[in-house]
Coordinates of N, CA and C and ligand atoms in Angstrom, one line a residue:
X19 N 1.3 -1.1 0.1 CA 0.0 -0.2 0.2 C 0.9 1.4 0.0
X20 N 0.5 2.3 -0.9 CA 1.5 3.2 -1.3 C 0.5 4.8 -0.4
X21 N 1.5 5.1 0.6 CA 0.6 6.2 1.2 C 1.1 7.4 0.3
X22 N 1.9 7.7 -0.5 CA 2.5 8.8 -1.0 C 1.0 9.9 -1.2
X23 N 1.4 11.0 -1.1 CA 0.3 12.2 -1.6 C 0.2 12.0 -2.8
X24 N -1.1 12.1 -3.5 CA -1.2 12.6 -4.9 C -0.4 13.6 -5.9
X25 N 0.0 14.3 -4.9 CA 0.4 15.7 -5.4 C 1.6 16.5 -4.2
X26 N 2.6 17.3 -4.8 CA 3.3 17.9 -3.8 C 4.4 17.2 -3.0
X27 N 5.0 18.1 -1.7 CA 5.8 17.3 -1.4 C 6.3 16.1 -1.0
X28 N 7.2 15.3 -0.9 CA 7.3 13.7 -0.5 C 8.5 13.7 0.3
X29 N 8.2 13.6 1.4 CA 9.2 13.5 2.8 C 9.5 12.1 2.8
X30 N 10.5 11.5 2.6 CA 10.9 10.1 2.9 C 12.2 9.9 3.9
X31 N 11.9 9.3 5.1 CA 13.2 9.3 6.0 C 13.0 7.9 6.1
X32 N 14.2 7.4 6.6 CA 14.6 6.2 7.0 C 15.8 5.9 8.2
X33 N 15.6 5.1 9.0 CA 16.5 4.6 10.4 C 17.7 4.5 9.8
X34 N 18.8 4.7 10.5 CA 20.2 4.2 9.8 C 20.1 3.0 10.5
X35 N 20.9 1.9 9.4 CA 20.8 0.3 9.8 C 22.2 0.0 9.4
X36 N 22.5 -1.1 9.8 CA 24.2 -2.0 9.5 C 23.4 -2.6 8.4
X37 N 24.8 -2.4 7.3 CA 24.5 -3.1 6.1 C 24.9 -4.6 6.2
X38 N 24.6 -5.6 5.1 CA 24.9 -7.0 5.3 C 26.7 -7.4 5.8
X39 N 27.4 -6.2 5.1 CA 29.0 -6.4 5.1 C 29.2 -5.4 6.5
X40 N 28.5 -5.0 7.3 CA 28.5 -4.3 8.7 C 29.2 -3.0 8.6
X41 N 28.6 -2.4 7.3 CA 29.0 -0.9 7.3 C 27.8 -0.6 8.0
X42 N 28.0 1.1 8.5 CA 27.0 2.0 9.2 C 26.0 2.6 8.0
X43 N 25.2 2.3 7.6 CA 24.3 3.0 6.6 C 23.7 4.4 7.3
X44 N 23.7 5.4 6.8 CA 23.6 6.5 7.7 C 21.9 6.7 7.3
X45 N 21.0 7.4 8.1 CA 19.8 7.6 8.2 C 19.5 8.6 6.9
X46 N 18.8 8.5 6.0 CA 18.7 9.8 4.9 C 16.9 10.4 5.2
X47 N 17.0 11.6 4.9 CA 15.7 12.0 4.7 C 15.8 12.7 3.1
X48 N 15.0 12.2 2.5 CA 14.8 12.6 0.9 C 13.8 13.4 0.7
X49 N 13.7 14.7 0.1 CA 12.7 15.4 -0.5 C 12.5 15.4 -1.9
X50 N 11.4 15.2 -2.2 CA 11.2 14.9 -3.7 C 9.8 15.5 -4.2
X51 N 9.6 16.0 -5.3 CA 8.4 16.6 -5.9 C 8.0 15.9 -6.9
X52 N 6.4 15.5 -6.6 CA 6.0 14.7 -7.6 C 5.4 15.8 -8.9
X53 N 6.3 15.6 -10.1 CA 5.7 17.0 -11.1 C 4.8 16.3 -11.7
X54 N 4.4 15.0 -11.9 CA 3.1 14.9 -12.8 C 2.2 14.1 -11.9
X55 N 1.5 15.1 -11.3 CA 0.3 14.6 -10.3 C -0.5 13.6 -11.0
X56 N -1.2 12.8 -10.4 CA -2.1 11.8 -11.3 C -3.4 12.5 -10.6
X57 N -4.0 13.0 -11.7 CA -5.3 13.8 -11.6 C -6.7 12.6 -11.9
X58 N -7.1 12.5 -11.0 CA -8.4 11.6 -11.4 C -9.5 12.2 -12.3
X59 N -10.2 11.8 -13.3 CA -11.1 12.2 -14.2 C -12.2 11.5 -13.8
X60 N -13.4 11.5 -13.0 CA -14.3 10.9 -13.0 C -15.1 10.4 -14.4
X61 N -15.2 11.4 -15.2 CA -16.1 11.2 -16.5 C -15.2 10.0 -17.2
X62 N -13.9 9.9 -17.3 CA -13.3 8.9 -17.9 C -13.2 7.6 -17.4
X63 N -13.7 7.5 -16.2 CA -14.0 6.2 -15.5 C -15.7 5.6 -15.8
X64 N -16.6 6.5 -16.5 CA -17.8 6.0 -16.7 C -17.8 4.5 -17.4
X65 N -17.3 4.9 -18.8 CA -17.4 3.4 -19.5 C -17.3 2.2 -18.8
X66 N -16.0 1.8 -17.8 CA -16.1 0.9 -17.7 C -17.2 0.4 -16.7
X67 N -17.5 1.2 -15.8 CA -18.6 0.9 -14.9 C -19.7 0.4 -15.6
X68 N -19.8 1.4 -16.7 CA -21.4 1.0 -17.7 C -21.0 -0.5 -18.3
X69 N -20.2 -0.3 -18.8 CA -19.5 -1.9 -19.4 C -19.6 -2.0 -20.6
X70 N -20.4 -1.1 -21.5 CA -20.9 -1.7 -22.8 C -21.3 -0.4 -23.4
X71 N -21.5 -0.5 -24.8 CA -21.9 0.6 -25.6 C -23.2 0.8 -25.5
X72 N -24.4 0.0 -25.4 CA -25.8 0.0 -25.7 C -26.5 1.2 -25.1
X73 N -25.8 1.6 -23.7 CA -26.7 2.7 -23.0 C -26.3 4.0 -23.5
X74 N -25.1 4.1 -24.1 CA -24.8 5.4 -24.8 C -25.6 5.4 -25.9
X75 N -25.9 4.5 -26.7 CA -26.4 4.5 -28.0 C -28.2 4.6 -27.6
X76 N -28.5 4.2 -26.4 CA -30.0 4.3 -26.1 C -29.9 5.8 -25.4
X77 N -29.1 6.4 -25.1 CA -29.1 7.6 -24.5 C -29.1 8.5 -25.7
X78 N -28.3 8.6 -26.4 CA -28.5 9.2 -27.6 C -29.9 9.3 -28.4
X79 N -30.6 8.0 -28.2 CA -31.6 7.8 -29.0 C -32.7 8.7 -28.2
X80 N -32.8 9.0 -27.1 CA -33.7 9.6 -26.0 C -33.4 11.0 -26.4
X81 N -32.0 11.3 -26.4 CA -31.9 12.8 -26.7 C -32.3 13.3 -28.1
X82 N -32.1 12.7 -28.9 CA -32.3 13.4 -30.2 C -34.2 13.2 -30.4
X83 N -34.4 12.1 -29.9 CA -35.8 12.0 -29.8 C -36.6 13.3 -29.0
X84 N -36.1 13.9 -28.0 CA -36.2 15.3 -27.7 C -36.0 16.5 -28.8
X85 N -34.8 16.3 -29.3 CA -34.1 17.2 -30.1 C -35.5 17.5 -31.2
X86 N -35.7 16.2 -31.6 CA -36.9 16.5 -32.8 C -38.1 17.4 -32.6
X87 N -38.6 17.4 -31.2 CA -39.9 18.3 -31.0 C -39.4 19.4 -30.5
X88 N -38.2 20.1 -30.2 CA -37.6 21.2 -29.8 C -37.5 22.2 -30.7
X89 N -38.2 23.1 -30.3 CA -38.3 24.6 -31.1 C -36.9 25.5 -31.2
X90 N -36.3 25.2 -30.3 CA -35.1 25.8 -29.9 C -34.2 25.2 -31.1
X91 N -33.9 24.1 -30.6 CA -32.8 23.1 -31.2 C -33.0 22.7 -32.7
X92 N -34.1 22.1 -32.8 CA -34.6 21.7 -34.0 C -33.8 22.2 -35.7
X93 N -33.9 23.3 -35.5 CA -33.8 24.2 -36.7 C -32.0 24.2 -36.8
X94 N -31.7 24.1 -35.6 CA -29.8 24.0 -36.2 C -29.3 22.3 -36.9
X95 N -30.1 21.5 -36.4 CA -30.0 19.9 -36.8 C -30.0 20.0 -38.4
X96 N -29.3 18.7 -39.0 CA -29.6 18.6 -40.0 C -30.9 17.7 -40.4
X97 N -31.6 17.4 -41.3 CA -33.1 16.8 -41.6 C -33.1 15.5 -40.7
X98 N -31.8 14.7 -41.5 CA -31.6 13.0 -41.1 C -30.6 13.2 -40.0
X99 N -31.1 12.8 -39.0 CA -30.3 12.8 -37.7 C -29.3 11.6 -37.3
X100 N -29.2 10.7 -38.6 CA -28.6 9.3 -38.4 C -27.1 9.7 -37.8
X101 N -26.4 10.4 -38.5 CA -25.1 10.8 -38.6 C -24.9 11.4 -37.4
X102 N -25.5 12.5 -36.8 CA -25.8 13.2 -35.7 C -25.6 12.3 -34.5
X103 N -26.6 11.4 -34.7 CA -26.7 10.3 -33.5 C -25.0 9.4 -33.3
X104 N -24.7 8.9 -34.4 CA -23.7 8.4 -34.1 C -22.5 8.9 -33.8
X105 N -22.5 10.3 -34.1 CA -21.0 10.9 -33.6 C -21.3 11.1 -32.3
X106 N -22.5 11.5 -31.7 CA -23.0 11.7 -30.5 C -22.7 10.6 -29.3
X107 N -23.0 9.5 -29.7 CA -22.8 8.2 -29.3 C -21.6 7.9 -29.2
X108 N -20.5 8.1 -30.3 CA -19.1 7.7 -30.5 C -18.2 8.5 -29.3
X109 N -18.6 9.8 -29.4 CA -17.8 10.7 -28.9 C -18.1 10.6 -27.1
X110 N -18.9 10.5 -27.0 CA -19.2 10.1 -25.3 C -18.8 8.9 -25.2
X111 N -18.8 7.3 -25.6 CA -18.3 6.4 -25.5 C -16.8 6.8 -25.2
X112 N -15.8 7.2 -26.1 CA -14.6 8.1 -26.1 C -14.3 8.5 -25.2
X113 N -15.2 9.7 -24.8 CA -14.8 10.6 -23.6 C -14.9 10.2 -22.1
X114 N -15.7 8.9 -22.1 CA -16.2 8.5 -21.0 C -15.3 7.1 -20.5
X115 N -14.4 7.0 -21.6 CA -13.0 5.9 -21.4 C -13.3 4.6 -22.0
X116 N -14.3 5.0 -23.0 CA -14.4 3.4 -23.8 C -13.3 3.5 -25.2
X117 N -13.8 2.8 -26.2 CA -13.3 2.9 -27.5 C -13.1 4.2 -28.1
X118 N -11.8 4.2 -28.9 CA -11.8 5.7 -29.7 C -12.3 5.7 -30.9
X119 N -13.2 5.1 -31.5 CA -13.8 5.0 -33.0 C -13.9 6.0 -33.2
X120 N -14.5 7.3 -32.5 CA -14.8 8.6 -32.6 C -13.5 9.3 -33.2
X121 N -12.6 9.6 -32.6 CA -11.1 10.1 -33.1 C -10.7 9.5 -34.2
X122 N -10.7 8.2 -34.0 CA -10.3 7.2 -35.3 C -10.9 7.8 -36.6
X123 N -11.9 8.1 -36.5 CA -12.8 8.0 -38.0 C -13.1 9.8 -38.2
X124 N -12.7 10.8 -36.8 CA -13.3 12.1 -37.3 C -12.0 12.9 -36.6
X125 N -11.2 12.7 -36.4 CA -9.9 13.2 -36.0 C -10.3 13.7 -34.5
X126 N -9.3 14.5 -34.3 CA -9.4 15.2 -33.0 C -10.9 16.2 -32.7
X127 N -11.3 15.7 -31.7 CA -13.0 16.1 -31.6 C -13.3 17.7 -31.6
X128 N -12.1 18.6 -31.4 CA -12.5 20.1 -31.8 C -13.4 20.4 -31.6
X129 N -14.0 20.1 -30.6 CA -15.8 20.4 -30.4 C -16.2 22.1 -30.4
X130 N -15.2 22.8 -30.0 CA -15.7 24.1 -29.8 C -15.9 24.5 -31.6
X131 N -14.7 24.4 -32.0 CA -14.7 24.5 -33.5 C -15.7 24.4 -34.4
X132 N -16.0 22.6 -33.9 CA -17.1 22.1 -34.7 C -18.3 22.5 -34.5
X133 N -18.5 23.3 -33.4 CA -19.9 24.1 -32.8 C -20.1 25.4 -33.5
X134 N -18.8 26.0 -34.0 CA -19.0 27.4 -34.1 C -19.6 27.7 -35.3
X135 N -20.3 26.8 -36.6 CA -21.0 27.2 -37.5 C -22.7 27.3 -37.1
X136 N -22.9 26.7 -35.6 CA -24.2 27.0 -35.2 C -24.5 27.9 -34.0
X137 N -25.4 29.0 -34.0 CA -25.4 30.0 -33.2 C -25.7 29.2 -32.1
X138 N -25.2 29.4 -31.1 CA -25.3 28.6 -29.2 C -25.2 29.8 -28.6
X139 N -26.5 29.9 -27.5 CA -26.6 31.1 -26.6 C -26.9 30.3 -25.4
X140 N -27.2 31.2 -24.4 CA -28.1 30.5 -23.4 C -29.2 29.9 -23.5
X141 N -30.0 30.1 -24.4 CA -31.3 29.4 -24.6 C -30.6 28.2 -25.2
X142 N -30.0 28.1 -26.2 CA -29.6 27.0 -27.0 C -29.4 26.0 -26.1
X143 N -28.4 26.6 -25.0 CA -27.3 25.7 -24.4 C -28.3 25.0 -23.2
X144 N -29.5 25.8 -22.6 CA -30.3 25.4 -21.8 C -31.4 24.4 -22.4
X145 N -31.8 24.5 -23.4 CA -32.5 23.6 -24.2 C -31.5 22.3 -24.3
X146 N -30.5 22.4 -24.8 CA -29.7 20.8 -24.9 C -29.7 20.5 -23.6
X147 N -29.2 21.2 -22.3 CA -29.0 20.4 -21.1 C -30.4 20.1 -20.6
X148 N -31.8 20.5 -21.1 CA -32.8 20.0 -20.4 C -33.1 18.6 -21.4
X149 N -32.9 18.4 -22.6 CA -33.1 17.4 -23.3 C -31.8 16.4 -23.0
X150 N -30.8 16.6 -22.7 CA -29.9 15.6 -22.4 C -30.6 15.4 -20.9
X151 N -30.8 15.8 -19.6 CA -31.0 15.5 -18.2 C -32.1 14.7 -18.6
X152 N -32.9 14.9 -19.6 CA -34.3 14.0 -19.7 C -33.7 12.7 -19.8
X153 N -32.9 12.8 -20.7 CA -32.5 11.4 -21.7 C -31.6 10.5 -20.8
X154 N -30.8 11.4 -19.8 CA -30.2 10.7 -18.8 C -31.0 9.8 -18.0
X155 N -32.1 10.7 -17.5 CA -33.2 10.1 -16.4 C -33.5 8.8 -16.9
X156 N -33.7 8.6 -18.3 CA -34.6 7.5 -19.1 C -33.5 6.4 -19.0
X157 N -32.3 6.3 -18.9 CA -31.4 5.3 -19.0 C -30.7 4.7 -17.8
X158 N -31.4 3.6 -17.1 CA -31.3 3.2 -15.9 C -29.5 3.1 -15.6
X159 N -28.8 2.5 -16.5 CA -27.6 2.5 -16.6 C -26.7 3.6 -15.8
X160 N -27.0 4.8 -16.5 CA -26.4 6.1 -16.1 C -27.1 6.4 -14.4
X161 N -27.7 5.8 -14.0 CA -28.4 6.6 -12.7 C -26.9 6.7 -11.7
X162 N -26.1 5.5 -11.5 CA -25.1 5.9 -10.6 C -24.3 7.2 -11.2
X163 N -24.2 7.8 -12.2 CA -23.2 8.7 -12.7 C -23.9 9.8 -13.1
X164 N -25.3 10.2 -12.7 CA -25.6 10.9 -13.0 C -25.4 12.6 -12.8
X165 N -24.7 12.7 -11.4 CA -24.0 13.9 -11.0 C -22.6 14.3 -11.8
X166 N -21.8 13.1 -12.1 CA -20.6 13.3 -12.6 C -20.9 13.8 -14.1
X167 N -21.8 12.9 -14.7 CA -22.4 13.2 -16.3 C -23.3 14.7 -16.4
X168 N -24.1 15.1 -15.4 CA -24.6 16.1 -15.5 C -23.7 17.4 -15.5
X169 N -22.3 17.4 -14.4 CA -21.8 18.4 -14.3 C -20.6 18.3 -15.6
X170 N -20.3 17.3 -16.1 CA -19.9 17.3 -17.4 C -20.4 18.1 -18.4
X171 N -21.6 17.6 -18.7 CA -22.4 18.0 -19.6 C -22.8 19.8 -19.6
X172 N -22.9 20.1 -18.4 CA -23.1 21.7 -18.3 C -21.8 22.1 -18.4
X173 N -20.8 21.9 -18.0 CA -19.4 22.3 -18.2 C -19.3 22.6 -19.8
X174 N -19.4 21.5 -20.6 CA -19.2 21.2 -21.9 C -20.3 22.5 -22.3
X175 N -21.2 22.3 -22.2 CA -22.4 22.9 -23.0 C -22.0 24.5 -22.8
X176 N -21.8 24.9 -21.6 CA -21.4 26.2 -21.1 C -20.4 26.7 -22.0
X177 N -19.4 25.9 -22.1 CA -17.9 26.3 -23.2 C -18.2 26.4 -24.6
X178 N -19.4 25.8 -25.0 CA -19.8 25.9 -26.3 C -20.6 27.2 -27.0
X179 N -20.6 27.8 -25.7 CA -21.8 29.2 -25.9 C -20.8 30.1 -26.9
X180 N -21.1 30.4 -28.4 CA -20.6 31.2 -28.9 C -21.2 32.2 -29.2
X181 N -22.4 32.9 -28.7 CA -22.9 34.0 -29.3 C -23.7 34.8 -27.8
X182 N -23.7 36.1 -27.9 CA -24.4 36.7 -26.9 C -25.9 36.1 -27.0
X183 N -27.1 36.4 -26.1 CA -28.3 36.2 -26.3 C -29.1 36.9 -26.9
Ligands
HEM18 C1 -24.8 23.8 -26.0 C2 -25.8 23.3 -26.7 C3 -25.4 22.7 -28.2 C4 -26.0 22.3 -29.3 C5 -27.0 23.5 -29.6 C6 -25.3 21.5 -29.9 C7 -25.7 21.7 -31.3 C8 -24.9 20.6 -32.3 C9 -25.3 20.6 -33.7 C10 -26.0 21.5 -34.5 C11 -24.4 19.7 -34.1 C12 -24.3 19.5 -35.4 C13 -24.9 17.9 -35.9 C14 -24.8 17.5 -36.9 O1 -24.0 17.8 -38.1 O2 -25.0 16.3 -37.4 C15 -23.5 19.3 -33.2 C16 -22.6 18.3 -33.2 C17 -22.4 17.5 -32.3 N1 -22.2 17.8 -31.0 FE1 -23.4 19.2 -30.3 N2 -24.3 21.0 -29.4 C18 -24.4 21.3 -27.9 C19 -23.5 20.9 -26.9 C20 -23.1 19.8 -27.2 C21 -22.2 19.3 -25.9 C22 -22.7 19.4 -24.4 C23 -21.7 18.1 -26.7 C24 -20.7 17.0 -25.7 C25 -21.0 16.9 -24.8 C26 -21.8 17.8 -27.7 C27 -21.3 17.1 -28.9 C28 -21.6 17.1 -30.2 C29 -20.8 15.8 -31.2 C30 -20.1 15.2 -30.2 C31 -21.2 16.3 -32.5 C32 -20.8 15.8 -33.7 C33 -19.4 16.3 -34.2 C34 -19.0 15.7 -35.4 O3 -18.2 15.0 -35.0 O4 -19.5 16.2 -36.3 N3 -22.5 18.9 -28.0 N4 -24.0 19.7 -31.9

């Protein structure tokens, strides 16, 4: 069991002792800094716990069923939502720690750049979040991850705002 702190100053001390060939080995106090702290990303741990792709595709189906009837969002999306669904599902699978098919097929996510053609203000962001929250609540596999995923979507959607209301 390693009790080192995740980051910051590490202080290691040992008592002096006799070596096998009877030399005195002095005590040491070693100071070191961990320059690469391991930061736990709870979003990237979700896929493993969900365990399979299917709930992600269900989530995206539910989400887009909402978008189809949303007066604010519907005009932004293409008429045929098949590709849009696939891209969002693959992105979410990748972001939560699953397979990387999204980037293998579409390159770096560049999400802000990819959203620039669509005017996104607070109204659009709120509409998107409402649909996503409703969709999340409909997929039981995400129940243990509601807090993590809602916070992730909230932060991400806010980051995508690209126009004043
Ligand atoms: C803030 C409100 C948002 C609006 C209004 C919005 C709108 C859109 C639109 C209109 C598209 C294009 C669909 C298409 O061409 O098929 C799109 C694509 C996409 N959006 Fe959003 N989006 C929002 C937030 C988000 C968030 C929070 C995420 C991820 C957490 C996300 C992930 C994606 C992905 C992965 C794509 C497909 C990109 C690609 O590979 O082409 N969006 N979004």
